[in-house]
């Protein structure tokens, strides 16, 4: 027994088995990263998604068909991997990793928050125990009230980590389908 | 070095010319283009075509329109613009020269 995921692709709806979904998702993400330099990458991706949808529809014409991993692999083979496709424009760069942006971003961690998630977010960002940051804020607040002001400003300015991808960016994990999958299953748990 | 790789590079170089050439005979929807190019073994992976089409379109060589399809969502039909025709004739000239030059090099006797 396998879980399924319903997706919309190129204006059509498909049901994919979970492993097929993750494979397709990571494929599309790597393609998109490959085209990221291209100013037209949104249009190119839309065209490619439409073509993939056409392939799926060709093999599975009924709307309640479930698409498995083998079909996804078959279509990826036909469409080509990012190196084959991307090398046309920037050859030489083709072997660069697709996810080089392992940089952390500062978000508010509202899932592990006491007030607004600012301290928890800073904890991830600097890789320090959140408790220490909270104590520091409290001390500064008692000292002259500046801590409260700083906290409120950060609360307003720093965005909340809403999506799984943003949570991964916050914790410094690369945004890959595998990691997104992991976070789905253990949502809310710290992955330090 | 590998032969397949070198051949692929050659094909990629003239793919642009082939797309314009097919479209000069009539409008086509992306999948038609893919099928024709694949039949002639000009295209190995389909993904290669999309960035190329988008670039040619943005350069004003192609235009496209959406057309309803019998099943599924509307399809993109590409057609060659006037600018595309001029571009194609220049490419064709370049291609003819290239073929001549390469043949001349290949068959030349070393003095």
mmCIF file of N, CA, C and O in Angstrom, chain A residues 70-103:
data_model
loop_
_atom_site.group_PDB
_atom_site.id
_atom_site.type_symbol
_atom_site.label_atom_id
_atom_site.label_comp_id
_atom_site.label_asym_id
_atom_site.label_seq_id
_atom_site.Cartn_x
_atom_site.Cartn_y
_atom_site.Cartn_z
ATOM 1 N N UNK A 70 7.639 4.277 -12.113
ATOM 2 C CA UNK A 70 8.215 3.861 -13.394
ATOM 3 C C UNK A 70 7.800 4.818 -14.513
ATOM 4 O O UNK A 70 8.594 5.136 -15.397
ATOM 5 N N UNK A 71 6.557 5.290 -14.457
ATOM 6 C CA UNK A 71 6.094 6.239 -15.478
ATOM 7 C C UNK A 71 6.849 7.569 -15.356
ATOM 8 O O UNK A 71 7.267 8.151 -16.354
ATOM 9 N N UNK A 72 7.032 8.020 -14.125
ATOM 10 C CA UNK A 72 7.763 9.268 -13.914
ATOM 11 C C UNK A 72 9.195 9.135 -14.444
ATOM 12 O O UNK A 72 9.710 10.012 -15.132
ATOM 13 N N UNK A 73 9.827 8.002 -14.158
ATOM 14 C CA UNK A 73 11.196 7.787 -14.635
ATOM 15 C C UNK A 73 11.242 7.743 -16.164
ATOM 16 O O UNK A 73 12.160 8.263 -16.783
ATOM 17 N N UNK A 74 10.223 7.120 -16.752
ATOM 18 C CA UNK A 74 10.164 7.029 -18.210
ATOM 19 C C UNK A 74 10.096 8.439 -18.822
ATOM 20 O O UNK A 74 10.832 8.760 -19.759
ATOM 21 N N UNK A 75 9.222 9.265 -18.258
ATOM 22 C CA UNK A 75 9.040 10.607 -18.812
ATOM 23 C C UNK A 75 10.286 11.474 -18.583
ATOM 24 O O UNK A 75 10.690 12.233 -19.463
ATOM 25 N N UNK A 76 10.918 11.314 -17.436
ATOM 26 C CA UNK A 76 12.149 12.074 -17.171
ATOM 27 C C UNK A 76 13.223 11.711 -18.200
ATOM 28 O O UNK A 76 13.935 12.560 -18.721
ATOM 29 N N UNK A 77 13.271 10.420 -18.526
ATOM 30 C CA UNK A 77 14.217 9.940 -19.537
ATOM 31 C C UNK A 77 13.963 10.620 -20.888
ATOM 32 O O UNK A 77 14.890 11.014 -21.584
ATOM 33 N N UNK A 78 12.683 10.765 -21.226
ATOM 34 C CA UNK A 78 12.322 11.397 -22.503
ATOM 35 C C UNK A 78 12.648 12.890 -22.483
ATOM 36 O O UNK A 78 13.181 13.439 -23.451
ATOM 37 N N UNK A 79 12.336 13.536 -21.379
ATOM 38 C CA UNK A 79 12.528 14.990 -21.308
ATOM 39 C C UNK A 79 14.001 15.358 -21.177
ATOM 40 O O UNK A 79 14.419 16.410 -21.647
ATOM 41 N N UNK A 80 14.770 14.500 -20.541
ATOM 42 C CA UNK A 80 16.192 14.767 -20.407
ATOM 43 C C UNK A 80 16.540 15.364 -19.063
ATOM 44 O O UNK A 80 15.709 16.029 -18.449
ATOM 45 N N UNK A 81 17.745 15.092 -18.598
ATOM 46 C CA UNK A 81 18.141 15.637 -17.297
ATOM 47 C C UNK A 81 18.666 17.070 -17.459
ATOM 48 O O UNK A 81 18.980 17.491 -18.569
ATOM 49 N N UNK A 82 18.701 17.813 -16.365
ATOM 50 C CA UNK A 82 19.054 19.238 -16.449
ATOM 51 C C UNK A 82 20.376 19.490 -17.166
ATOM 52 O O UNK A 82 20.509 20.489 -17.853
ATOM 53 N N UNK A 83 21.325 18.596 -17.030
ATOM 54 C CA UNK A 83 22.610 18.805 -17.704
ATOM 55 C C UNK A 83 22.461 18.773 -19.221
ATOM 56 O O UNK A 83 23.048 19.582 -19.924
ATOM 57 N N UNK A 84 21.653 17.816 -19.708
ATOM 58 C CA UNK A 84 21.443 17.722 -21.156
ATOM 59 C C UNK A 84 20.780 18.971 -21.700
ATOM 60 O O UNK A 84 21.118 19.476 -22.749
ATOM 61 N N UNK A 85 19.801 19.445 -20.940
ATOM 62 C CA UNK A 85 18.999 20.558 -21.432
ATOM 63 C C UNK A 85 19.731 21.876 -21.249
ATOM 64 O O UNK A 85 19.802 22.693 -22.148
ATOM 65 N N UNK A 86 20.282 22.069 -20.075
ATOM 66 C CA UNK A 86 20.870 23.359 -19.741
ATOM 67 C C UNK A 86 22.188 23.626 -20.425
ATOM 68 O O UNK A 86 22.553 24.768 -20.630
ATOM 69 N N UNK A 87 22.901 22.560 -20.815
ATOM 70 C CA UNK A 87 24.263 22.747 -21.317
ATOM 71 C C UNK A 87 24.295 23.580 -22.588
ATOM 72 O O UNK A 87 25.318 24.115 -22.961
ATOM 73 N N UNK A 88 23.139 23.697 -23.244
ATOM 74 C CA UNK A 88 23.091 24.469 -24.461
ATOM 75 C C UNK A 88 23.467 25.925 -24.231
ATOM 76 O O UNK A 88 24.174 26.523 -25.012
ATOM 77 N N UNK A 89 22.964 26.462 -23.135
ATOM 78 C CA UNK A 89 23.183 27.881 -22.939
ATOM 79 C C UNK A 89 24.472 28.178 -22.170
ATOM 80 O O UNK A 89 25.276 28.974 -22.608
ATOM 81 N N UNK A 90 24.628 27.551 -21.055
ATOM 82 C CA UNK A 90 25.871 27.786 -20.342
ATOM 83 C C UNK A 90 26.637 26.476 -20.193
ATOM 84 O O UNK A 90 26.613 25.848 -19.157
ATOM 85 N N UNK A 91 27.277 26.090 -21.263
ATOM 86 C CA UNK A 91 28.112 24.900 -21.209
ATOM 87 C C UNK A 91 29.257 25.190 -20.255
ATOM 88 O O UNK A 91 29.583 26.324 -20.016
ATOM 89 N N UNK A 92 29.859 24.177 -19.746
ATOM 90 C CA UNK A 92 30.973 24.412 -18.831
ATOM 91 C C UNK A 92 30.491 24.536 -17.407
ATOM 92 O O UNK A 92 31.126 24.069 -16.489
ATOM 93 N N UNK A 93 29.317 25.175 -17.240
ATOM 94 C CA UNK A 93 28.778 25.308 -15.902
ATOM 95 C C UNK A 93 27.872 24.132 -15.568
ATOM 96 O O UNK A 93 27.306 24.062 -14.491
ATOM 97 N N UNK A 94 27.739 23.231 -16.540
ATOM 98 C CA UNK A 94 26.710 22.199 -16.430
ATOM 99 C C UNK A 94 26.857 21.304 -15.206
ATOM 100 O O UNK A 94 25.893 20.755 -14.724
ATOM 101 N N UNK A 95 28.083 21.167 -14.693
ATOM 102 C CA UNK A 95 28.258 20.212 -13.610
ATOM 103 C C UNK A 95 28.086 20.846 -12.224
ATOM 104 O O UNK A 95 28.287 20.192 -11.225
ATOM 105 N N UNK A 96 27.719 22.112 -12.210
ATOM 106 C CA UNK A 96 27.485 22.753 -10.910
ATOM 107 C C UNK A 96 26.312 22.119 -10.190
ATOM 108 O O UNK A 96 25.365 21.678 -10.815
ATOM 109 N N UNK A 97 26.383 22.074 -8.864
ATOM 110 C CA UNK A 97 25.251 21.502 -8.146
ATOM 111 C C UNK A 97 24.016 22.378 -8.313
ATOM 112 O O UNK A 97 24.131 23.585 -8.512
ATOM 113 N N UNK A 98 22.855 21.752 -8.252
ATOM 114 C CA UNK A 98 21.635 22.514 -8.459
ATOM 115 C C UNK A 98 21.244 23.294 -7.217
ATOM 116 O O UNK A 98 20.621 24.323 -7.284
ATOM 117 N N UNK A 99 21.576 22.749 -6.071
ATOM 118 C CA UNK A 99 21.162 23.423 -4.848
ATOM 119 C C UNK A 99 22.377 23.929 -4.104
ATOM 120 O O UNK A 99 22.858 23.315 -3.172
ATOM 121 N N UNK A 100 22.934 25.015 -4.615
ATOM 122 C CA UNK A 100 24.121 25.544 -3.966
ATOM 123 C C UNK A 100 23.735 26.531 -2.876
ATOM 124 O O UNK A 100 24.570 26.957 -2.108
ATOM 125 N N UNK A 101 22.436 26.885 -2.828
ATOM 126 C CA UNK A 101 22.034 27.903 -1.854
ATOM 127 C C UNK A 101 21.699 27.270 -0.505
ATOM 128 O O UNK A 101 20.562 27.196 -0.103
ATOM 129 N N UNK A 102 22.716 26.777 0.151
ATOM 130 C CA UNK A 102 22.490 26.198 1.464
ATOM 131 C C UNK A 102 22.516 27.272 2.535
ATOM 132 O O UNK A 102 22.556 26.977 3.712
ATOM 133 N N UNK A 103 22.552 28.521 2.093
ATOM 134 C CA UNK A 103 22.603 29.629 3.010
ATOM 135 C C UNK A 103 21.366 29.631 3.890
ATOM 136 O O UNK A 103 20.275 29.345 3.452
#
